[in-house]
Short mmCIF file of C-alpha atoms and ligand atoms in Angstrom, two decimals:
data_model
loop_
_atom_site.label_atom_id
_atom_site.label_comp_id
_atom_site.label_asym_id
_atom_site.label_seq_id
_atom_site.Cartn_x
_atom_site.Cartn_y
_atom_site.Cartn_z
CA MET A 1 82.48 141.99 94.06
CA SER A 2 84.62 141.09 90.93
CA PHE A 3 88.09 138.70 90.71
CA ALA A 4 89.32 142.58 90.11
CA ASP A 5 88.57 143.72 93.33
CA LEU A 6 90.38 140.74 95.37
CA GLY A 7 93.79 142.60 93.10
CA LEU A 8 94.43 139.77 90.50
CA SER A 9 96.55 140.88 87.97
CA PRO A 10 94.97 140.97 84.27
CA LYS A 11 96.90 137.89 82.42
CA LEU A 12 94.94 135.77 85.89
CA LEU A 13 91.39 137.63 85.61
CA GLU A 14 91.52 136.56 81.82
CA ALA A 15 92.02 132.74 82.59
CA ILE A 16 89.17 133.29 85.16
CA ALA A 17 87.34 134.22 82.26
CA ALA A 18 88.46 131.32 80.46
CA ALA A 19 87.47 129.43 82.42
CA GLY A 20 83.70 131.15 82.56
CA TYR A 21 83.70 132.27 86.85
CA GLU A 22 82.09 135.63 86.80
CA THR A 23 82.23 136.03 91.16
CA PRO A 24 84.04 134.99 93.55
CA THR A 25 83.09 132.81 96.20
CA PRO A 26 83.23 133.77 100.02
CA ILE A 27 86.14 131.88 100.74
CA GLN A 28 88.12 133.38 97.53
CA LYS A 29 86.96 136.51 98.83
CA GLU A 30 88.28 136.27 102.10
CA ALA A 31 91.22 134.76 101.22
CA ILE A 32 92.60 135.90 98.42
CA PRO A 33 93.28 139.43 99.45
CA PRO A 34 95.87 138.18 102.41
CA ALA A 35 97.47 135.84 100.28
CA LEU A 36 98.14 138.35 97.97
CA GLU A 37 99.58 140.11 100.98
CA ARG A 38 101.89 137.16 101.83
CA ARG A 39 99.52 136.76 105.02
CA ASP A 40 99.01 133.28 106.66
CA VAL A 41 95.95 131.70 105.72
CA LEU A 42 93.94 129.35 108.33
CA GLY A 43 90.63 128.24 105.75
CA ILE A 44 88.21 125.76 107.74
CA ALA A 45 86.07 125.10 104.34
CA GLN A 46 85.12 122.37 102.08
CA THR A 47 85.40 120.85 98.86
CA GLY A 48 83.03 122.33 96.59
CA THR A 49 83.49 126.11 98.04
CA GLY A 50 86.07 126.84 95.54
CA LYS A 51 88.67 126.20 97.67
CA THR A 52 91.15 125.62 95.30
CA ALA A 53 91.40 128.20 93.82
CA SER A 54 91.50 130.36 96.48
CA PHE A 55 94.75 129.39 97.49
CA THR A 56 96.19 128.20 93.38
CA LEU A 57 95.42 132.08 92.32
CA PRO A 58 97.57 133.96 94.91
CA MET A 59 99.85 131.29 94.43
CA ILE A 60 100.63 131.34 90.41
CA GLU A 61 99.96 135.66 91.53
CA ARG A 62 102.95 135.33 93.92
CA LEU A 63 105.19 132.83 91.60
CA SER A 64 105.00 135.18 88.14
CA LYS A 65 108.15 136.77 89.41
CA GLY A 66 111.39 134.74 90.00
CA ARG A 67 112.73 131.54 88.62
CA ALA A 68 112.93 127.97 89.24
CA LYS A 69 116.37 126.69 90.60
CA ALA A 70 116.99 122.64 89.79
CA ARG A 71 115.97 120.56 93.12
CA MET A 72 114.57 123.24 94.78
CA PRO A 73 111.01 123.78 94.15
CA ARG A 74 109.73 127.36 95.04
CA SER A 75 106.20 126.14 96.64
CA LEU A 76 104.33 123.50 97.78
CA VAL A 77 100.96 121.44 97.95
CA LEU A 78 100.36 119.22 100.00
CA ALA A 79 96.92 116.90 99.43
CA PRO A 80 95.82 113.35 100.90
CA THR A 81 95.11 111.62 97.91
CA ARG A 82 96.99 111.25 94.66
CA GLU A 83 92.77 112.27 92.99
CA LEU A 84 93.59 115.64 95.07
CA ALA A 85 97.14 116.04 94.65
CA ALA A 86 96.08 115.66 90.36
CA GLN A 87 93.02 118.10 90.39
CA VAL A 88 95.12 120.81 92.25
CA ALA A 89 97.29 120.08 89.37
CA GLU A 90 94.45 120.69 86.77
CA ASN A 91 93.73 123.99 88.88
CA PHE A 92 97.41 125.04 88.37
CA GLU A 93 97.21 124.32 84.34
CA LYS A 94 93.92 125.83 84.13
CA TYR A 95 94.40 129.52 86.04
CA GLY A 96 97.85 129.39 84.72
CA VAL A 97 97.55 129.36 81.40
CA ASN A 98 99.09 132.73 81.01
CA HIS A 99 102.06 132.27 83.09
CA LYS A 100 105.46 130.18 82.15
CA LEU A 101 105.50 128.02 85.51
CA THR A 102 106.55 124.61 85.74
CA MET A 103 105.27 121.71 88.04
CA ALA A 104 105.34 118.36 88.80
CA LEU A 105 103.45 116.07 90.78
CA LEU A 106 104.27 114.30 92.86
CA ILE A 107 101.91 111.12 93.75
CA GLY A 108 102.79 107.15 94.06
CA GLY A 109 101.28 105.68 90.51
CA VAL A 110 103.76 107.37 88.82
CA SER A 111 107.24 106.74 87.54
CA PHE A 112 110.09 108.26 89.95
CA GLY A 113 112.16 108.43 86.91
CA ASP A 114 109.88 111.10 84.95
CA GLN A 115 109.06 112.93 88.51
CA ASP A 116 112.73 113.64 89.01
CA ALA A 117 113.97 115.20 85.55
CA LYS A 118 111.31 117.40 86.05
CA LEU A 119 112.67 118.46 89.94
CA THR A 120 116.34 118.42 88.17
CA ARG A 121 115.00 120.88 85.37
CA GLY A 122 113.57 123.05 88.63
CA VAL A 123 109.18 123.23 89.45
CA ASP A 124 107.74 126.96 90.83
CA VAL A 125 105.17 124.16 91.70
CA LEU A 126 105.42 121.27 92.93
CA ILE A 127 102.36 119.50 94.00
CA ALA A 128 102.51 116.32 96.59
CA THR A 129 101.16 113.67 98.53
CA PRO A 130 103.24 113.36 101.57
CA GLY A 131 104.60 109.78 101.45
CA ARG A 132 105.78 110.56 97.74
CA LEU A 133 107.33 113.37 99.29
CA LEU A 134 109.99 112.36 101.73
CA ASP A 135 110.84 109.44 99.94
CA HIS A 136 112.47 111.86 97.10
CA PHE A 137 113.63 113.80 100.06
CA GLN A 138 115.32 111.10 101.36
CA ARG A 139 116.83 109.52 98.23
CA GLY A 140 118.89 113.15 98.15
CA ARG A 141 116.78 113.81 95.34
CA LEU A 142 115.35 117.30 96.64
CA LEU A 143 115.24 120.51 98.83
CA LEU A 144 112.86 122.38 100.82
CA THR A 145 114.87 125.19 101.61
CA GLY A 146 114.00 127.40 98.52
CA ILE A 147 109.79 126.84 99.86
CA GLU A 148 108.13 130.73 99.85
CA VAL A 149 105.15 129.36 99.76
CA MET A 150 103.19 125.84 101.10
CA VAL A 151 99.69 124.82 101.21
CA ILE A 152 98.74 121.95 103.23
CA ASP A 153 94.75 121.26 101.86
CA GLU A 154 92.53 118.94 103.17
CA ALA A 155 94.32 119.25 106.75
CA ASP A 156 91.57 117.00 109.02
CA ARG A 157 92.11 114.69 106.39
CA MET A 158 95.53 113.85 106.54
CA LEU A 159 94.69 113.58 110.01
CA ASP A 160 92.38 110.87 109.33
CA MET A 161 95.35 109.14 107.64
CA GLY A 162 98.21 109.10 110.63
CA PHE A 163 99.71 111.61 108.25
CA ILE A 164 100.47 114.35 110.95
CA PRO A 165 104.27 112.96 111.78
CA ASP A 166 104.76 113.54 108.26
CA ILE A 167 103.60 117.32 107.86
CA GLU A 168 105.05 118.23 110.56
CA LYS A 169 108.34 116.80 109.00
CA ILE A 170 107.74 118.20 106.36
CA PHE A 171 107.14 121.80 107.94
CA ASN A 172 110.41 121.80 109.56
CA LEU A 173 111.55 120.87 106.22
CA THR A 174 111.06 124.40 104.83
CA PRO A 175 112.39 128.07 105.84
CA MET A 176 110.53 129.84 108.48
CA THR A 177 110.45 132.61 106.41
CA ARG A 178 107.75 130.50 103.78
CA GLN A 179 103.84 132.37 103.50
CA THR A 180 101.68 128.92 104.52
CA LEU A 181 98.11 128.39 103.18
CA PHE A 182 96.23 125.93 105.79
CA PHE A 183 93.15 124.64 104.36
CA SER A 184 90.85 122.30 106.50
CA ALA A 185 86.88 121.35 106.53
CA THR A 186 87.07 120.59 110.31
CA MET A 187 89.28 121.84 113.42
CA PRO A 188 90.21 118.73 115.53
CA PRO A 189 92.71 119.41 118.65
CA GLU A 190 95.80 118.32 116.69
CA ILE A 191 94.61 120.39 113.50
CA GLN A 192 94.92 123.55 115.94
CA ARG A 193 97.94 122.47 117.83
CA ILE A 194 99.76 122.20 114.30
CA THR A 195 98.44 125.39 113.22
CA GLU A 196 99.44 127.39 116.51
CA GLN A 197 102.96 125.84 115.90
CA PHE A 198 103.23 126.42 112.18
CA LEU A 199 101.11 129.25 110.98
CA HIS A 200 102.33 132.90 111.40
CA GLN A 201 99.10 135.27 113.12
CA PRO A 202 97.41 133.72 110.38
CA VAL A 203 94.25 135.31 108.95
CA ARG A 204 91.07 133.21 109.83
CA VAL A 205 88.63 132.10 107.11
CA GLU A 206 86.25 130.32 107.57
CA VAL A 207 83.25 129.64 105.21
CA SER A 208 80.28 127.28 105.55
CA LYS A 209 79.01 123.88 103.98
CA PRO A 210 78.55 124.51 99.88
CA ALA A 211 74.80 123.79 100.81
CA SER A 212 73.38 122.49 103.15
CA THR A 213 71.97 119.23 102.83
CA ALA A 214 68.24 119.75 103.96
CA ASP A 215 68.34 122.43 100.98
CA THR A 216 69.39 120.60 97.76
CA ILE A 217 69.34 116.34 98.66
CA THR A 218 66.95 114.32 99.53
CA GLN A 219 67.64 111.77 101.82
CA ASN A 220 66.31 108.35 102.25
CA ILE A 221 66.81 105.25 103.59
CA VAL A 222 65.77 101.36 102.30
CA ARG A 223 65.43 98.82 105.83
CA VAL A 224 66.89 95.99 104.75
CA PRO A 225 66.22 93.12 107.34
CA THR A 226 68.89 91.34 106.41
CA LYS A 227 73.02 92.30 106.51
CA LEU A 228 73.15 89.48 103.39
CA ASP A 229 75.17 90.81 100.35
CA LYS A 230 72.92 89.12 97.84
CA MET A 231 70.16 91.12 99.32
CA LYS A 232 71.48 94.51 99.37
CA ARG A 233 73.24 93.87 96.20
CA ALA A 234 69.07 93.04 94.74
CA ILE A 235 68.24 96.11 96.48
CA LEU A 236 70.57 98.25 94.82
CA ARG A 237 69.96 97.61 91.43
CA GLU A 238 66.54 98.12 92.19
CA LEU A 239 67.05 101.10 92.98
CA LEU A 240 69.43 102.08 90.60
CA ARG A 241 66.48 101.33 88.45
CA GLN A 242 64.44 104.01 89.48
CA GLU A 243 63.62 106.62 86.69
CA ASP A 244 65.47 109.60 87.80
CA VAL A 245 68.37 108.20 88.57
CA LYS A 246 70.79 109.57 85.60
CA ASN A 247 74.11 108.82 87.13
CA GLY A 248 75.69 108.06 90.91
CA ILE A 249 77.79 106.88 93.13
CA ILE A 250 77.43 103.77 94.97
CA PHE A 251 79.43 103.91 98.32
CA CYS A 252 81.25 100.55 100.32
CA ASN A 253 82.90 101.02 103.61
CA ARG A 254 85.51 97.73 102.24
CA LYS A 255 87.62 97.69 99.05
CA SER A 256 86.78 94.52 98.67
CA THR A 257 83.26 95.38 98.24
CA VAL A 258 83.89 98.28 95.91
CA ASP A 259 84.87 95.23 93.96
CA VAL A 260 82.14 92.93 94.49
CA VAL A 261 79.57 95.25 93.99
CA ALA A 262 81.22 96.98 90.58
CA LYS A 263 81.80 93.17 89.19
CA SER A 264 78.40 92.66 90.46
CA LEU A 265 76.45 95.01 88.78
CA GLN A 266 78.91 94.36 85.26
CA LYS A 267 76.51 91.07 85.15
CA HIS A 268 73.36 92.85 85.72
CA GLY A 269 74.23 95.05 83.07
CA PHE A 270 75.35 98.29 84.40
CA ASN A 271 77.76 100.38 83.16
CA ALA A 272 79.40 100.80 86.70
CA ARG A 273 83.36 100.68 87.33
CA PRO A 274 85.30 100.60 90.42
CA ILE A 275 87.48 103.13 91.75
CA HIS A 276 89.46 102.66 94.42
CA GLY A 277 92.83 103.00 96.68
CA ASP A 278 94.12 99.34 95.52
CA LEU A 279 93.68 99.67 91.62
CA ALA A 280 96.04 100.99 89.45
CA GLN A 281 96.64 104.86 88.82
CA ALA A 282 95.76 104.45 85.08
CA PHE A 283 92.63 102.52 85.49
CA ARG A 284 90.99 104.99 88.21
CA THR A 285 92.04 108.21 86.63
CA GLU A 286 90.28 106.81 83.30
CA THR A 287 87.75 105.87 85.44
CA LEU A 288 87.48 109.57 86.34
CA ASP A 289 87.48 110.66 83.33
CA LYS A 290 85.02 108.41 81.70
CA PHE A 291 82.57 108.96 84.79
CA ARG A 292 82.97 112.74 83.95
CA ASN A 293 82.51 112.51 80.45
CA ASP A 294 78.86 109.91 80.53
CA GLU A 295 80.69 107.26 79.51
CA VAL A 296 80.28 105.40 82.23
CA GLN A 297 77.20 105.74 84.22
CA PHE A 298 77.85 104.28 87.70
CA LEU A 299 81.30 104.62 89.75
CA VAL A 300 81.20 102.40 93.04
CA ALA A 301 83.93 103.71 95.23
CA SER A 302 85.30 103.75 98.57
CA ASP A 303 85.02 106.35 100.51
CA VAL A 304 88.56 108.14 100.11
CA ALA A 305 89.21 107.97 96.42
CA ALA A 306 85.79 109.82 96.25
CA ARG A 307 87.18 111.97 98.86
CA GLY A 308 88.00 115.73 97.59
CA LEU A 309 86.76 114.72 93.23
CA ASP A 310 85.62 116.98 91.75
CA ILE A 311 82.74 115.41 89.60
CA PRO A 312 80.21 118.21 88.94
CA ALA A 313 76.67 116.90 88.14
CA VAL A 314 75.79 113.04 90.57
CA SER A 315 72.00 112.86 90.63
CA HIS A 316 71.98 109.94 93.47
CA VAL A 317 74.63 108.95 95.44
CA PHE A 318 74.08 105.28 96.83
CA ASN A 319 75.34 104.04 99.91
CA TYR A 320 75.32 100.13 99.66
CA ASP A 321 77.00 100.73 103.35
CA VAL A 322 76.04 102.82 106.69
CA PRO A 323 79.64 104.40 106.76
CA ILE A 324 81.65 103.43 109.95
CA HIS A 325 82.43 107.85 110.47
CA SER A 326 79.56 109.90 110.21
CA ASP A 327 81.19 112.58 109.20
CA ASP A 328 81.45 110.59 105.98
CA TYR A 329 77.78 110.72 105.45
CA VAL A 330 78.21 113.87 105.04
CA HIS A 331 81.18 113.78 102.34
CA ARG A 332 79.37 111.27 100.32
CA ILE A 333 75.82 112.77 100.11
CA GLY A 334 78.35 116.05 99.18
CA ARG A 335 78.93 114.81 96.20
CA THR A 336 74.70 115.72 94.87
CA GLY A 337 72.69 117.96 94.94
CA ARG A 338 76.49 120.52 94.13
CA ALA A 339 75.59 124.47 93.09
CA GLY A 340 72.44 124.39 93.69
CA ARG A 341 71.17 121.38 91.62
CA LYS A 342 68.58 118.90 93.00
CA GLY A 343 69.94 115.86 94.13
CA ALA A 344 68.82 112.50 96.01
CA ALA A 345 70.64 110.56 98.29
CA LEU A 346 69.56 106.42 99.31
CA MET A 347 71.09 104.21 101.66
CA LEU A 348 70.60 100.74 102.87
CA VAL A 349 70.36 99.87 106.46
CA THR A 350 70.59 96.62 108.00
CA PRO A 351 69.72 95.29 111.50
CA ALA A 352 73.28 95.59 111.81
CA ASP A 353 74.38 99.04 110.95
CA ASP A 354 72.03 101.15 113.48
CA LYS A 355 74.69 102.36 116.01
CA HIS A 356 76.48 103.71 113.04
CA PHE A 357 72.92 105.31 111.72
CA ASP A 358 72.27 106.51 114.51
CA ASN A 359 75.75 108.85 115.00
CA ILE A 360 74.85 109.63 111.46
CA LEU A 361 71.02 110.63 112.29
CA LYS A 362 72.72 112.97 114.90
CA THR A 363 74.99 114.55 113.13
CA ILE A 364 72.96 115.26 110.52
CA GLY A 365 70.66 116.54 113.32
CA ALA A 366 67.71 114.84 112.50
CA GLU A 367 65.15 112.38 113.80
CA GLU A 368 64.71 109.99 111.12
CA ILE A 369 65.48 109.73 107.52
CA GLU A 370 62.23 108.18 105.92
CA ALA A 371 62.71 104.58 104.98
CA LEU A 372 61.45 103.58 100.88
CA ASP A 373 58.65 101.17 101.49
CA PHE A 374 60.10 98.11 99.86
CA SER A 375 57.84 95.60 100.95
CA LYS A 376 56.46 94.88 97.66
CA PHE A 377 59.43 94.35 96.89
CA PHE A 378 60.63 91.97 99.81
CA GLU A 379 57.03 90.36 99.22
CA GLU A 380 58.81 89.44 96.00
CA ASN A 381 62.22 88.16 96.54
CA PRO A 382 61.53 86.45 99.78
CA ILE A 383 64.72 85.84 102.40
CA THR A 384 65.31 81.97 102.30
CA GLU A 385 66.04 79.95 105.05
CA SER A 386 70.08 79.04 104.19
CA GLY A 387 70.20 83.06 103.85
CA GLY A 388 69.78 84.04 100.66
CA ARG A 389 66.99 85.17 98.45
CA ARG A 390 64.65 83.75 95.99
CA GLU A 391 65.21 85.02 92.46
CA GLY A 392 63.01 87.91 92.51
CA LYS A 393 60.19 88.45 89.49
CA SER A 394 61.14 92.14 89.63
CA ASP A 395 64.80 90.79 89.14
CA LYS A 396 63.74 88.37 86.17
CA ARG A 397 61.53 91.25 84.37
CA ARG A 398 63.94 93.99 84.23
CA SER A 399 67.63 91.96 83.51
CA PRO A 400 68.03 88.98 80.80
CA ARG A 401 70.45 87.58 83.28
CA GLY A 402 69.20 87.62 86.41
CA ASP A 403 70.71 86.48 89.88
CA ARG A 404 71.81 83.10 88.25
CA SER A 405 74.88 85.26 86.36
CA GLU A 406 76.26 85.30 90.03
CA ARG A 407 77.76 81.73 90.83
CA PRO A 408 76.73 81.21 94.28
CA SER A 409 79.68 79.40 95.15
CA ARG A 410 81.91 82.99 94.56
CA GLU A 411 78.97 84.46 96.08
CA ARG A 412 79.63 82.07 99.53
CA LYS A 413 82.80 83.39 99.71
CA SER A 414 82.42 87.26 99.53
CA ARG A 415 80.15 87.48 102.68
CA LYS A 416 81.88 85.32 103.93
CA ALA A 417 84.80 86.81 104.06
CA PRO A 418 84.54 89.80 105.43
CA ALA A 419 82.72 88.73 108.36
CA GLU A 420 86.06 86.55 109.28
CA ALA A 421 88.97 89.04 108.66
CA ALA A 422 88.18 91.36 111.55
CA PRO A 423 85.02 93.05 109.62
CA ASP A 424 86.11 96.49 111.46
CA ALA A 425 89.85 96.41 111.18
CA GLN A 426 89.36 96.01 106.95
CA ALA A 427 87.38 98.81 107.11
CA GLU A 428 89.30 101.40 108.65
CA SER A 429 91.84 100.23 106.59
CA ASP A 430 89.55 100.62 103.68
CA ALA A 431 88.40 103.97 105.18
CA ALA A 432 91.91 105.37 105.60
CA ALA A 433 93.52 104.36 102.24
CA PRO A 434 94.78 106.68 101.27
CA ALA A 435 95.99 106.79 97.29
CA ASN A 436 99.44 106.03 97.43
CA ARG A 437 100.29 102.46 98.49
CA LYS A 438 103.52 103.75 100.66
CA ASP A 439 101.00 106.31 101.95
CA GLU A 440 98.52 103.60 102.51
CA THR A 441 101.03 101.21 104.36
CA ARG A 442 102.27 104.16 106.23
CA ALA A 443 98.76 105.21 107.13
CA THR A 444 97.54 101.35 108.27
CA ASN A 445 100.94 100.64 110.38
CA ARG A 446 100.80 103.02 112.46
CA ARG A 447 97.10 102.60 113.24
CA ARG A 448 98.49 98.22 113.57
CA GLY A 449 100.83 100.26 115.97
CA GLY A 450 99.29 98.52 118.86
CA GLU A 451 98.70 95.60 117.54
CA SER A 452 100.09 92.26 119.72
CA ARG A 453 101.52 89.41 117.16
CA SER A 454 99.65 87.22 119.48
CA SER A 455 96.92 88.90 117.86
CA ARG A 456 97.79 88.60 114.22
CA ARG A 457 98.25 84.70 114.71
CA ARG A 458 95.45 84.48 115.37
CA GLU A 459 93.80 86.11 112.54
CA GLU A 460 96.43 84.07 110.38
CA PRO A 461 94.75 80.85 108.94
CA VAL A 462 95.69 77.20 110.34
CA ILE A 463 97.26 75.13 107.13
CA GLY A 464 96.59 71.54 107.91
CA LEU A 465 97.36 70.45 111.54
CA GLY A 466 98.81 73.81 112.39
CA ASP A 467 102.04 73.76 114.67
CA HIS A 468 100.42 70.27 116.39
CA VAL A 469 101.03 66.88 115.08
CA PRO A 470 99.39 63.96 116.21
CA ALA A 471 101.85 61.12 117.85
CA PHE A 472 100.25 58.67 115.81
CA LEU A 473 101.05 60.64 112.93
CA MET A 474 105.06 60.53 113.84
CA ARG A 475 105.34 56.74 115.05
CA GLU A 476 106.90 54.99 112.47
CA VAL A 477 105.67 52.71 110.05
CA ALA A 478 105.07 48.98 109.86
CA ARG A 479 106.12 47.19 106.93
P1 LIG B 501 86.94 122.88 95.03
O1 LIG B 501 85.70 122.89 96.56
O2 LIG B 501 88.19 124.04 94.82
O3 LIG B 501 87.18 121.79 94.68
O4 LIG B 501 85.65 123.65 93.61
C1 LIG B 501 84.91 123.62 93.69
C2 LIG B 501 84.46 123.53 91.90
O5 LIG B 501 83.73 124.94 92.06
C3 LIG B 501 84.92 122.65 90.98
O6 LIG B 501 84.77 122.52 90.23
C4 LIG B 501 86.04 124.38 90.73
O7 LIG B 501 85.82 124.43 88.90
C5 LIG B 501 84.26 125.60 90.89
N1 LIG B 501 85.10 127.18 90.74
C6 LIG B 501 85.76 127.86 91.57
N2 LIG B 501 85.73 128.87 92.00
C7 LIG B 501 84.51 129.19 91.08
C8 LIG B 501 84.18 130.44 91.01
N3 LIG B 501 83.84 131.65 91.43
N4 LIG B 501 82.49 130.24 90.20
C9 LIG B 501 81.60 129.49 90.03
N5 LIG B 501 82.32 127.84 89.93
C10 LIG B 501 84.22 128.09 90.74
#
């Protein structure tokens, strides 16, 4: 089957050919024809399946007739993160080259003024993260009553981030007559409920994962006898120096760890940059562009920042931390071995990670993941009593600056911080950190809903003597 068989117009077929695509992917084959007939579609598909084109192409077709009115967009795409939203916008630009559609991207980190000016002129396609969209709406700058087509992309991710109430609110602001194209990689009950409430007799299209993990990705772990960050970083460097490592994404559970690992790698001469939700949008965009163009070799990332990113050729994925949610493991390693290419996924597993590691094994249906033999490395780099490790031969040999370039005082600080600051809460806030700052705060607040004042106070550091001042200090000084 070719794209022409799907009922797309010559202008779109030209744009598809220019993009270099010859045959539609399974989700495109199944979703495009009913979407062109203006039916609702429920697509159960992950990133990497070609799902973005499966909603972008029929939308362009539909929007090619008609004109946008001021402040009343004709279509709306909601995405969970800025990066994903930006990627959808790129897809519209690529496939819409032969159409004169106007588009606005409402995401955090971009000035309200510019976005508002575009809305005033009128847009055919509005692509947004939920928080920023509602901000514009609440300021009275936007009406959603003209929406003809609405797309929800990565709905399960929206659920993870606590955006479902926002999504429901947005659905209720759009007309009942709209066409809805709804995409999710999984269908948890909450998502099922939303689809039942807001979709009208949808055509259900389900495609399997792009490639089963076992086929194209070699998975290995390194058993790390300690959870000490310094040791983990030394092992990471050893892994990055393997001959077949062309480029890679290094996943950490916390944003703070992303920063520490990226800085440490840079000090050791690696070409690495961090990416997570707290970094400025311009920096993140630049980092991604550089990574895509091979100007940056390693991306140190948090889950949310990397989710859904379209980076074609990654030779390796490194799990510096074992992910807390086992499905994040599948998403992470799915960044390599794409489109039939060979890929490798390596993960550091400490004794403290056993529970999460077992969950991952269950999720991927494996009894074990083979551990690499690091006994020689541990002999050369023993863990010292104080918890660190002695300067290893391997590092001295390969890195002119060795470990000494990492100042021990700073080292101790970064090691202590996560343990002191409620590691799970911190990891959670990172795992669910949406790219839009407002969205991020909303998601975090929602998760913290049940937290009591006293439990928050317990975490606050006591400065000086705190509330209690001993009586002898209150006495007048005898002269
Ligand atoms: P997506 O699942 O939408 O993130 O798309 C994953 C990747 O597949 C992107 O790099 C797309 O550009 C690419 N792609 C989408 N459709 C096709 C197609 N029909 N043939 C080849 N590549 C495609």
